[in-house]
Tab-separated table of C-alpha atoms and ligand atoms in Angstrom:
chain	number	residue	atom	x	y	z
N	2	UNK	CA	-0.339	-0.105	-0.135
N	3	UNK	CA	1.586	3.562	-0.922
N	4	UNK	CA	2.411	5.727	1.714
N	5	UNK	CA	0.660	9.024	0.757
N	6	UNK	CA	2.519	11.427	3.508
N	7	UNK	CA	4.206	14.170	2.508
N	8	UNK	CA	6.466	16.908	3.918
N	9	UNK	CA	5.847	20.995	2.832
N	10	UNK	CA	9.159	22.738	3.510
N	11	UNK	CA	8.942	21.575	7.585
N	12	UNK	CA	5.603	20.784	7.407
N	13	UNK	CA	4.103	17.159	7.955
N	14	UNK	CA	0.952	15.543	6.649
N	15	UNK	CA	-0.485	12.298	6.383
N	16	UNK	CA	-1.503	12.830	3.158
N	17	UNK	CA	-1.172	15.420	0.312
N	18	UNK	CA	-4.729	16.638	0.700
N	19	UNK	CA	-5.448	19.733	2.387
N	20	UNK	CA	-8.456	22.112	2.980
N	21	UNK	CA	-7.517	25.623	1.202
N	22	UNK	CA	-8.215	28.873	3.178
N	23	UNK	CA	-11.811	29.512	2.767
N	24	UNK	CA	-15.942	29.376	3.809
N	25	UNK	CA	-14.728	25.486	4.470
N	26	UNK	CA	-11.979	26.521	7.103
N	27	UNK	CA	-13.253	29.396	9.477
N	28	UNK	CA	-14.161	27.126	12.573
N	29	UNK	CA	-12.670	25.055	15.152
N	30	UNK	CA	-16.060	22.967	14.474
N	31	UNK	CA	-15.320	22.602	10.751
N	32	UNK	CA	-11.793	21.595	11.064
N	33	UNK	CA	-12.918	18.917	13.513
N	34	UNK	CA	-15.411	17.160	10.865
N	35	UNK	CA	-12.592	17.885	7.987
N	36	UNK	CA	-10.086	15.509	10.022
N	37	UNK	CA	-12.620	13.240	10.969
N	38	UNK	CA	-13.386	12.944	7.156
N	39	UNK	CA	-9.489	12.318	6.387
N	40	UNK	CA	-8.313	15.464	4.993
N	41	UNK	CA	-4.212	15.658	5.719
N	42	UNK	CA	-4.290	19.815	6.369
N	43	UNK	CA	-6.255	22.595	6.920
N	44	UNK	CA	-5.553	25.971	5.879
N	45	UNK	CA	-7.301	28.294	8.501
N	46	UNK	CA	-9.658	30.839	6.833
N	47	UNK	CA	-7.564	34.121	6.656
N	48	UNK	CA	-7.605	35.748	9.548
N	49	UNK	CA	-6.528	39.521	10.335
N	50	UNK	CA	-7.986	43.003	9.927
N	51	UNK	CA	-11.576	43.646	10.902
N	52	UNK	CA	-13.743	43.059	8.184
N	53	UNK	CA	-17.542	43.302	7.401
N	54	UNK	CA	-18.540	41.063	4.603
N	55	UNK	CA	-21.557	41.462	1.993
N	56	UNK	CA	-24.679	39.945	1.135
N	57	UNK	CA	-24.784	38.362	-1.485
N	58	UNK	CA	-20.963	37.324	-2.175
N	59	UNK	CA	-20.787	34.302	-4.756
N	60	UNK	CA	-21.287	33.773	-8.265
N	61	UNK	CA	-20.852	31.108	-10.722
N	62	UNK	CA	-20.476	30.056	-14.006
N	63	UNK	CA	-22.956	27.666	-15.566
N	64	UNK	CA	-22.654	25.932	-18.746
N	65	UNK	CA	-24.915	23.311	-20.426
N	66	UNK	CA	-26.225	21.810	-17.521
N	67	UNK	CA	-23.736	21.638	-15.195
N	68	UNK	CA	-24.168	24.540	-12.499
N	69	UNK	CA	-20.482	25.495	-11.214
N	70	UNK	CA	-18.063	25.162	-14.063
N	71	UNK	CA	-16.418	28.145	-11.975
N	72	UNK	CA	-16.907	30.049	-9.069
N	73	UNK	CA	-16.597	33.348	-7.895
N	74	UNK	CA	-16.896	35.458	-4.598
N	75	UNK	CA	-16.791	38.642	-3.599
N	76	UNK	CA	-15.783	37.640	0.319
N	77	UNK	CA	-13.369	39.000	2.508
N	78	UNK	CA	-11.059	36.908	5.332
N	79	UNK	CA	-12.665	36.027	8.370
N	80	UNK	CA	-15.087	37.809	10.163
N	81	UNK	CA	-15.097	36.168	13.589
N	82	UNK	CA	-13.150	37.372	16.268
N	83	UNK	CA	-9.407	36.915	16.201
N	84	UNK	CA	-9.085	35.668	19.945
N	85	UNK	CA	-11.756	33.153	19.312
N	86	UNK	CA	-10.309	31.666	15.968
N	87	UNK	CA	-6.671	31.676	17.898
N	88	UNK	CA	-8.311	29.495	20.783
N	89	UNK	CA	-9.919	27.282	18.614
N	90	UNK	CA	-6.866	26.357	16.910
N	91	UNK	CA	-5.424	25.327	20.178
N	92	UNK	CA	-8.199	22.755	20.532
N	93	UNK	CA	-7.956	21.483	17.360
N	94	UNK	CA	-4.112	20.649	17.792
N	95	UNK	CA	-4.566	19.315	20.577
N	96	UNK	CA	-7.213	16.793	19.514
N	97	UNK	CA	-5.205	16.556	16.258
N	98	UNK	CA	-1.600	16.259	16.485
N	99	UNK	CA	-0.631	14.392	13.271
N	100	UNK	CA	-2.317	16.965	10.863
N	101	UNK	CA	-1.331	20.078	9.273
N	102	UNK	CA	-3.103	23.056	10.530
N	103	UNK	CA	-1.789	26.093	8.474
N	104	UNK	CA	-2.964	29.391	9.493
N	105	UNK	CA	-3.611	31.805	6.820
N	106	UNK	CA	-2.394	35.569	7.594
N	107	UNK	CA	-3.733	39.000	6.341
N	108	UNK	CA	-2.684	42.336	8.203
N	109	UNK	CA	-1.655	45.653	6.876
N	110	UNK	CA	2.164	46.248	5.429
N	111	UNK	CA	3.906	47.377	8.764
N	112	UNK	CA	6.231	45.516	10.196
N	113	UNK	CA	5.091	45.561	13.769
N	114	UNK	CA	1.551	44.640	12.537
N	115	UNK	CA	3.016	41.624	11.152
N	116	UNK	CA	5.538	40.308	14.032
N	117	UNK	CA	2.367	40.855	16.175
N	118	UNK	CA	-0.420	38.631	14.194
N	119	UNK	CA	2.867	36.207	13.700
N	120	UNK	CA	3.834	36.114	17.695
N	121	UNK	CA	0.135	35.433	18.531
N	122	UNK	CA	-0.105	32.246	16.154
N	123	UNK	CA	3.062	31.193	17.370
N	124	UNK	CA	1.526	30.385	20.640
N	125	UNK	CA	-1.160	28.270	18.941
N	126	UNK	CA	0.740	25.119	18.290
N	127	UNK	CA	-0.260	25.338	14.462
N	128	UNK	CA	2.199	23.795	12.061
N	129	UNK	CA	2.649	26.244	9.284
N	130	UNK	CA	1.595	29.947	8.668
N	131	UNK	CA	0.081	30.966	5.040
N	132	UNK	CA	0.397	34.527	3.675
N	133	UNK	CA	-2.510	35.634	1.902
N	134	UNK	CA	-0.616	37.647	-0.948
N	135	UNK	CA	-3.406	36.424	-3.553
N	136	UNK	CA	-6.788	37.869	-2.395
N	137	UNK	CA	-7.781	40.048	-5.472
N	138	UNK	CA	-11.072	41.702	-4.317
N	139	UNK	CA	-11.644	43.849	-1.209
N	140	UNK	CA	-8.560	43.550	0.657
N	141	UNK	CA	-6.506	44.450	-2.171
N	142	UNK	CA	-7.756	47.920	-2.809
N	143	UNK	CA	-6.666	48.273	0.867
N	144	UNK	CA	-3.303	47.457	0.022
N	145	UNK	CA	-3.362	44.183	1.389
N	146	UNK	CA	-3.495	40.429	-0.496
N	147	UNK	CA	-2.775	40.850	-4.270
N	148	UNK	CA	-1.752	44.264	-3.788
N	149	UNK	CA	1.379	42.877	-2.258
N	150	UNK	CA	1.408	39.361	-4.617
N	151	UNK	CA	1.503	41.938	-7.692
N	152	UNK	CA	4.756	43.295	-6.141
N	153	UNK	CA	7.754	41.098	-5.768
N	154	UNK	CA	9.508	43.787	-3.417
N	155	UNK	CA	6.565	43.750	-1.080
N	156	UNK	CA	6.646	40.144	-1.242
N	157	UNK	CA	10.141	39.270	-0.545
N	158	UNK	CA	9.957	42.547	2.229
N	159	UNK	CA	7.372	40.985	3.901
N	160	UNK	CA	8.352	37.592	4.056
N	161	UNK	CA	11.287	38.468	5.306
N	162	UNK	CA	9.171	40.249	8.054
N	163	UNK	CA	7.315	37.173	9.120
N	164	UNK	CA	10.214	34.927	9.089
N	165	UNK	CA	12.195	36.777	11.814
N	166	UNK	CA	9.485	36.094	14.003
N	167	UNK	CA	7.866	33.062	12.863
N	168	UNK	CA	8.377	29.979	15.114
N	169	UNK	CA	6.666	27.004	11.923
N	170	UNK	CA	7.155	26.838	8.328
N	171	UNK	CA	6.088	30.020	6.179
N	172	UNK	CA	4.273	29.353	3.258
N	173	UNK	CA	3.538	31.891	0.861
N	174	UNK	CA	0.237	32.033	-1.206
N	175	UNK	CA	0.425	33.451	-4.486
N	176	UNK	CA	-1.689	35.731	-6.626
N	177	UNK	CA	-2.313	34.100	-10.582
N	178	UNK	CA	-2.814	37.979	-11.058
N	179	UNK	CA	0.433	38.655	-12.640
N	180	UNK	CA	1.935	38.103	-16.360
N	181	UNK	CA	4.693	35.736	-15.050
N	182	UNK	CA	4.622	33.808	-11.537
N	183	UNK	CA	7.989	33.625	-12.021
N	184	UNK	CA	9.027	36.749	-10.017
N	185	UNK	CA	6.572	36.337	-7.180
N	186	UNK	CA	7.709	32.795	-6.484
N	187	UNK	CA	11.333	34.114	-6.515
N	188	UNK	CA	10.529	36.876	-4.412
N	189	UNK	CA	8.867	34.703	-1.738
N	190	UNK	CA	12.012	32.074	-2.223
N	191	UNK	CA	14.477	35.352	-1.595
N	192	UNK	CA	12.395	36.584	1.377
N	193	UNK	CA	13.319	33.151	3.396
N	194	UNK	CA	9.784	31.486	2.675
N	195	UNK	CA	9.944	27.992	3.226
N	196	UNK	CA	7.200	27.038	0.339
N	197	UNK	CA	4.227	28.616	-1.882
N	198	UNK	CA	1.106	27.660	-2.591
N	199	UNK	CA	-0.779	28.625	-5.981
N	200	UNK	CA	-2.935	29.640	-7.072
N	201	UNK	CA	-5.401	32.014	-5.415
N	202	UNK	CA	-8.342	33.028	-7.201
N	203	UNK	CA	-8.693	34.963	-10.470
N	204	UNK	CA	-10.010	38.349	-10.979
N	205	UNK	CA	-13.627	37.965	-12.413
N	206	UNK	CA	-16.836	39.003	-13.174
N	207	UNK	CA	-18.910	35.557	-13.819
N	208	UNK	CA	-21.967	37.065	-15.676
N	209	UNK	CA	-24.517	39.471	-16.247
N	210	UNK	CA	-28.330	39.239	-15.436
N	211	UNK	CA	-30.040	40.341	-18.238
N	212	UNK	CA	-33.523	41.121	-16.482
N	213	UNK	CA	-31.906	43.702	-13.765
N	214	UNK	CA	-28.987	44.671	-15.856
N	215	UNK	CA	-26.375	44.009	-13.197
N	216	UNK	CA	-23.442	42.447	-12.814
N	217	UNK	CA	-23.234	38.705	-10.132
N	218	UNK	CA	-23.106	38.613	-7.516
N	219	UNK	CA	-25.415	41.827	-7.038
N	220	UNK	CA	-25.368	43.620	-3.656
N	221	UNK	CA	-28.479	46.074	-3.606
N	222	UNK	CA	-28.131	46.730	-7.258
N	223	UNK	CA	-24.309	47.023	-7.324
N	224	UNK	CA	-21.999	44.209	-7.445
N	225	UNK	CA	-17.745	43.817	-7.571
N	226	UNK	CA	-14.897	42.058	-9.232
N	227	UNK	CA	-14.575	38.768	-7.292
N	228	UNK	CA	-12.025	36.056	-7.355
N	229	UNK	CA	-12.338	33.108	-10.200
N	230	UNK	CA	-12.154	29.878	-8.791
N	231	UNK	CA	-13.366	26.033	-9.221
N	232	UNK	CA	-12.848	23.604	-12.588
N	233	UNK	CA	-12.435	26.204	-14.917
N	234	UNK	CA	-9.162	27.608	-12.875
N	235	UNK	CA	-7.326	24.456	-13.125
N	236	UNK	CA	-5.478	24.830	-16.597
N	237	UNK	CA	-4.349	28.192	-15.266
N	238	UNK	CA	-3.492	26.672	-12.052
N	239	UNK	CA	-1.382	23.730	-13.452
N	240	UNK	CA	0.643	26.222	-15.912
N	241	UNK	CA	1.843	28.386	-12.979
N	242	UNK	CA	2.548	25.163	-10.700
N	243	UNK	CA	5.067	23.600	-13.388
N	244	UNK	CA	6.227	27.200	-14.265
N	245	UNK	CA	7.365	28.028	-10.938
N	246	UNK	CA	8.759	23.895	-10.451
N	247	UNK	CA	10.509	23.724	-13.809
N	248	UNK	CA	12.429	26.751	-13.294
N	249	UNK	CA	15.976	25.684	-11.989
N	250	UNK	CA	16.270	28.816	-9.593
N	251	UNK	CA	13.144	28.031	-7.689
N	252	UNK	CA	14.020	25.367	-5.116
N	253	UNK	CA	10.684	25.742	-2.606
N	254	UNK	CA	8.449	23.433	-2.130
N	255	UNK	CA	5.146	24.099	-3.791
N	256	UNK	CA	1.311	23.329	-2.468
N	257	UNK	CA	-0.748	23.281	-5.304
N	258	UNK	CA	-4.521	24.680	-5.879
N	259	UNK	CA	-7.266	25.580	-8.253
N	260	UNK	CA	-10.242	23.654	-9.333
N	261	UNK	CA	-9.042	20.011	-8.078
N	262	UNK	CA	-12.438	18.134	-7.714
N	263	UNK	CA	-10.981	14.765	-7.914
N	264	UNK	CA	-7.933	12.096	-6.881
N	265	UNK	CA	-6.940	12.301	-10.633
N	266	UNK	CA	-6.795	16.415	-10.723
N	267	UNK	CA	-4.598	16.254	-7.415
N	268	UNK	CA	-2.355	13.851	-9.409
N	269	UNK	CA	-2.089	16.129	-12.235
N	270	UNK	CA	-0.827	18.825	-9.569
N	271	UNK	CA	1.735	17.030	-8.012
N	272	UNK	CA	2.737	15.392	-11.178
N	273	UNK	CA	3.482	19.462	-12.168
N	274	UNK	CA	5.587	19.470	-9.089
N	275	UNK	CA	3.465	20.170	-6.300
N	276	UNK	CA	3.845	18.310	-2.805
N	277	UNK	CA	0.301	18.756	-1.597
N	278	UNK	CA	-2.540	19.903	-2.704
N	279	UNK	CA	-5.251	22.581	-1.733
N	280	UNK	CA	-9.011	22.315	-2.099
N	281	UNK	CA	-11.867	24.820	-1.402
N	282	UNK	CA	-14.536	25.083	-4.192
N	283	UNK	CA	-14.915	21.436	-4.408
N	284	UNK	CA	-15.355	21.269	-0.878
N	285	UNK	CA	-18.309	24.161	-0.870
N	286	UNK	CA	-19.837	21.881	-4.101
N	287	UNK	CA	-19.745	18.490	-2.269
N	288	UNK	CA	-18.511	18.440	1.296
N	289	UNK	CA	-15.706	16.922	3.289
N	290	UNK	CA	-16.534	13.341	2.319
N	291	UNK	CA	-14.513	13.830	-1.167
N	292	UNK	CA	-11.443	13.409	0.410
N	293	UNK	CA	-12.016	9.471	0.846
N	294	UNK	CA	-12.236	9.141	-2.642
N	295	UNK	CA	-9.320	11.032	-3.122
N	296	UNK	CA	-7.336	9.239	-0.843
N	297	UNK	CA	-8.520	5.939	-2.129
N	298	UNK	CA	-7.677	6.893	-5.787
N	299	UNK	CA	-4.175	8.366	-5.398
N	300	UNK	CA	-3.649	5.055	-3.596
N	301	UNK	CA	-4.690	2.875	-6.267
N	302	UNK	CA	-2.938	4.770	-9.046
N	303	UNK	CA	0.358	4.612	-7.064
N	304	UNK	CA	0.049	1.053	-6.334
N	305	UNK	CA	-0.649	0.449	-9.895
N	306	UNK	CA	2.256	2.324	-10.917
N	307	UNK	CA	4.423	1.169	-8.376
N	308	UNK	CA	4.967	4.024	-6.742
N	309	UNK	CA	5.607	4.291	-3.046
N	310	UNK	CA	5.898	7.543	-2.200
N	311	UNK	CA	4.919	10.961	-3.831
N	312	UNK	CA	8.226	12.241	-4.150
N	313	UNK	CA	8.801	9.254	-6.773
N	314	UNK	CA	6.546	11.001	-9.508
N	315	UNK	CA	5.873	14.731	-8.077
N	316	UNK	CA	7.387	17.336	-10.516
N	317	UNK	CA	7.320	14.147	-13.433
N	318	UNK	CA	5.072	16.078	-15.771
N	319	UNK	CA	6.920	19.450	-15.215
N	320	UNK	CA	10.004	18.261	-16.392
N	321	UNK	CA	8.596	17.384	-19.854
N	322	UNK	CA	7.264	20.780	-20.192
N	323	UNK	CA	9.581	22.420	-22.645
N	324	UNK	CA	10.197	25.259	-24.991
N	325	UNK	CA	8.243	25.970	-28.174
N	326	UNK	CA	11.186	26.090	-29.833
N	327	UNK	CA	12.385	22.755	-28.587
N	328	UNK	CA	9.200	20.292	-29.724
N	329	UNK	CA	10.077	17.804	-32.800
N	330	UNK	CA	8.893	19.575	-35.949
N	331	UNK	CA	9.220	16.123	-37.704
N	332	UNK	CA	7.156	14.600	-35.334
N	333	UNK	CA	3.611	13.463	-37.315
N	334	UNK	CA	0.605	12.570	-36.516
N	335	UNK	CA	-2.634	11.991	-38.035
N	336	UNK	CA	-6.762	11.573	-36.796
N	337	UNK	CA	-8.153	8.023	-37.461
N	338	UNK	CA	-11.442	7.085	-37.027
N	339	UNK	CA	-12.588	4.179	-35.510
N	340	UNK	CA	-15.413	2.966	-37.824
N	341	UNK	CA	-17.332	0.994	-34.948
N	342	UNK	CA	-17.659	3.578	-32.548
N	343	UNK	CA	-18.653	6.760	-34.926
N	344	UNK	CA	-22.184	7.775	-34.499
N	345	UNK	CA	-22.450	9.593	-37.585
N	346	UNK	CA	-23.124	12.883	-36.249
N	347	UNK	CA	-20.194	14.258	-38.611
N	348	UNK	CA	-19.259	17.057	-36.191
N	349	UNK	CA	-15.529	16.315	-36.684
N	350	UNK	CA	-16.338	17.135	-40.424
N	351	UNK	CA	-18.169	20.549	-39.486
N	352	UNK	CA	-15.259	21.686	-37.259
N	353	UNK	CA	-12.051	20.528	-39.962
N	354	UNK	CA	-14.269	21.879	-42.723
N	355	UNK	CA	-14.809	25.226	-41.305
N	356	UNK	CA	-12.228	25.753	-38.845
N	357	UNK	CA	-9.004	23.569	-39.728
N	358	UNK	CA	-7.288	22.142	-42.639
N	359	UNK	CA	-10.417	20.543	-44.688
N	360	UNK	CA	-8.946	16.804	-44.366
N	361	UNK	CA	-12.126	15.041	-43.803
N	362	UNK	CA	-14.234	13.942	-46.410
N	363	UNK	CA	-18.023	12.500	-46.750
N	364	UNK	CA	-17.328	10.276	-49.868
N	365	UNK	CA	-18.317	7.142	-48.440
N	366	UNK	CA	-20.994	4.708	-49.759
N	367	UNK	CA	-23.360	2.367	-48.276
N	368	UNK	CA	-23.397	1.243	-44.713
N	369	UNK	CA	-20.678	3.367	-43.839
N	370	UNK	CA	-22.009	6.859	-45.697
N	371	UNK	CA	-22.263	8.544	-42.085
N	372	UNK	CA	-19.054	7.721	-41.081
N	373	UNK	CA	-16.579	10.720	-42.327
N	374	UNK	CA	-12.892	9.845	-43.536
N	375	UNK	CA	-10.047	11.415	-43.023
N	376	UNK	CA	-7.604	12.368	-45.517
N	377	UNK	CA	-4.340	10.861	-44.299
N	378	UNK	CA	-2.237	13.908	-46.766
N	379	UNK	CA	-4.536	16.854	-45.858
N	380	UNK	CA	-4.392	16.005	-42.349
N	381	UNK	CA	-2.026	18.232	-40.241
N	382	UNK	CA	-2.607	16.393	-36.719
N	383	UNK	CA	-4.123	19.449	-35.027
N	384	UNK	CA	-6.608	17.125	-32.558
N	385	UNK	CA	-9.527	19.550	-33.294
N	386	UNK	CA	-11.543	16.848	-34.269
N	387	UNK	CA	-10.703	14.491	-31.824
N	388	UNK	CA	-11.494	17.119	-29.234
N	389	UNK	CA	-15.146	17.669	-30.340
N	390	UNK	CA	-15.958	14.222	-31.250
N	391	UNK	CA	-18.686	13.262	-28.804
N	392	UNK	CA	-17.495	9.622	-28.452
N	393	UNK	CA	-14.803	8.774	-26.634
N	394	UNK	CA	-11.743	6.858	-28.241
N	395	UNK	CA	-13.599	7.043	-31.238
N	396	UNK	CA	-10.900	9.430	-32.815
N	397	UNK	CA	-7.582	8.961	-31.999
N	398	UNK	CA	-4.381	10.372	-33.282
N	399	UNK	CA	-1.943	7.981	-34.655
N	400	UNK	CA	1.563	8.484	-34.827
N	401	UNK	CA	3.340	8.468	-38.619
N	402	UNK	CA	7.442	7.847	-39.366
N	403	UNK	CA	9.158	10.746	-37.975
N	404	UNK	CA	12.391	12.024	-39.771
N	405	UNK	CA	14.334	12.604	-36.784
N	406	UNK	CA	14.070	14.833	-33.733
N	407	UNK	CA	14.865	18.420	-35.399
N	408	UNK	CA	13.148	21.640	-33.350
N	409	UNK	CA	12.904	25.493	-34.563
N	410	UNK	CA	16.025	26.112	-31.953
N	411	UNK	CA	17.695	22.922	-34.086
N	412	UNK	CA	17.226	24.672	-37.329
N	413	UNK	CA	18.355	27.996	-35.797
N	414	UNK	CA	21.759	26.539	-34.626
N	415	UNK	CA	22.488	25.181	-37.778
N	416	UNK	CA	21.389	28.239	-39.672
N	417	UNK	CA	18.797	26.915	-41.611
N	418	UNK	CA	14.883	27.977	-42.288
N	419	UNK	CA	12.835	25.214	-41.768
N	420	UNK	CA	10.512	23.534	-44.566
N	421	UNK	CA	7.154	24.431	-43.846
N	422	UNK	CA	5.101	21.035	-43.615
N	423	UNK	CA	1.829	22.655	-44.170
N	424	UNK	CA	-0.222	19.765	-46.543
N	425	UNK	CA	-1.185	20.245	-50.016
N	426	UNK	CA	-4.268	21.073	-50.565
N	427	UNK	CA	-6.877	18.330	-51.865
N	428	UNK	CA	-10.320	19.513	-51.332
G	529	FMN	C1	-15.559	31.862	-1.247
G	529	FMN	C2	-14.088	31.681	-1.587
G	529	FMN	C3	-13.397	32.514	-0.183
G	529	FMN	C4	-11.948	32.418	0.016
G	529	FMN	N1	-11.531	32.862	0.756
G	529	FMN	C5	-9.814	33.180	1.288
G	529	FMN	C6	-9.260	33.214	1.845
G	529	FMN	O1	-9.805	33.977	2.801
G	529	FMN	N2	-7.881	33.283	2.205
G	529	FMN	C7	-7.175	32.374	1.220
G	529	FMN	O2	-6.260	32.392	0.903
G	529	FMN	N3	-8.322	31.956	-0.057
G	529	FMN	C8	-8.956	31.913	0.064
G	529	FMN	N4	-9.791	31.566	-1.005
G	529	FMN	C9	-9.306	31.297	-2.212
G	529	FMN	C10	-9.451	29.480	-2.376
G	529	FMN	O3	-8.323	29.302	-0.945
G	529	FMN	C11	-8.279	29.141	-3.222
G	529	FMN	O4	-7.241	29.520	-3.492
G	529	FMN	C12	-8.923	29.006	-4.620
G	529	FMN	O5	-10.535	29.283	-4.235
G	529	FMN	C13	-8.535	28.279	-5.923
G	529	FMN	O6	-9.138	26.919	-5.150
G	529	FMN	P1	-10.019	26.153	-5.661
G	529	FMN	O7	-10.273	26.688	-7.131
G	529	FMN	O8	-10.232	24.751	-4.995
G	529	FMN	O9	-11.446	26.598	-5.144
G	529	FMN	C14	-11.736	31.684	-1.211
G	529	FMN	C15	-11.869	31.299	-2.001
G	529	FMN	C16	-13.651	31.400	-2.192
G	529	FMN	C17	-14.529	30.342	-3.368
């Protein structure tokens, strides 16, 4: 049986599944229930400055029958009293010594204010601190959250202040609302962070109500931009996690966050270089119980692959992230339609004809008359037909003889110009 335990920059956890700071992590009551369900870690809802929340505060992006493909909020940090939270953290740690309790913090950018709150948190027995430099709404307008995470100098400076007094490892939670995640990541490292977590939420407006003509969510006839999360943000988060873990100058452990709903989502983050993962929206949609499936799924996958420990595969996929210029220009695939699976909907034909390379024909006769045919010579192997096909495994991309690895950068090195491989038009 696989060993799922991890250690994130000095914070041990029996499994890599942590709840991310947010509504599911706002009290000791929730911490007890989460740990009973099996979560390895609990990112306590951000403590800090006094705030007042608005009604309502959440919005969602529904898409073709799915109610919450993306989720959006204009909620601030915790509105519960600091002392109450600290007492509950102390109590939770006593009862769950083997689990990771990471306390998220956000206060104004003054050295003494940071020292004051970190010293209070030191006394709780928590296992780590997470600096919320990511919240993109409400707090950022007051100079906190993403306003810090978007300026590498501030990120480095405040991390240093926290490290001066913190008795436990410090994770810096990064904002995705930047052009290049490398800069804030390296700034956290330079400030002495023990790890980073990413991503926090993405600036967004999920939609506009066509009756009231007000953006969502509405607060007495007005709205505000909010933070986007849930399944829709997973590709952005995976890219940012991969970018940092792939960078040879970046050496900190990563806690991966963003759109994780299943064990396989989580495993993708581990493969892209995360050591632990954090989940918020999925816990809000489905409850704490989803962790059981995550533990079982990851264990089974690791057993099947012969991995005993997460460190044996963490970052494996990130190593395969390459510059575009290093990809093989001679690699060729063409689409193949499995006639037995094809339902004859011809969506592949329409997509290829109107928006790709006109490489699909409808010239078959008899029983196969609705099954399109790929013109191998015209197909550029773009994947579009296989992506729009509604039947799984019906269209696959099949490798063709390659003429030896040669990338754009190889050509440049040799002072040559690559020949185009755009196929001849036969349509
Ligand atoms: C309603 C809501 C409130 C949140 N509050 C916080 C917070 O107080 N501190 C924080 O660091 N992140 C907060 N987050 C961000 C999450 O921790 C997480 O980074 C983000 O939602 C992406 O993960 P997900 O796709 O699993 O939700 C909040 C997210 C939501 C949806």
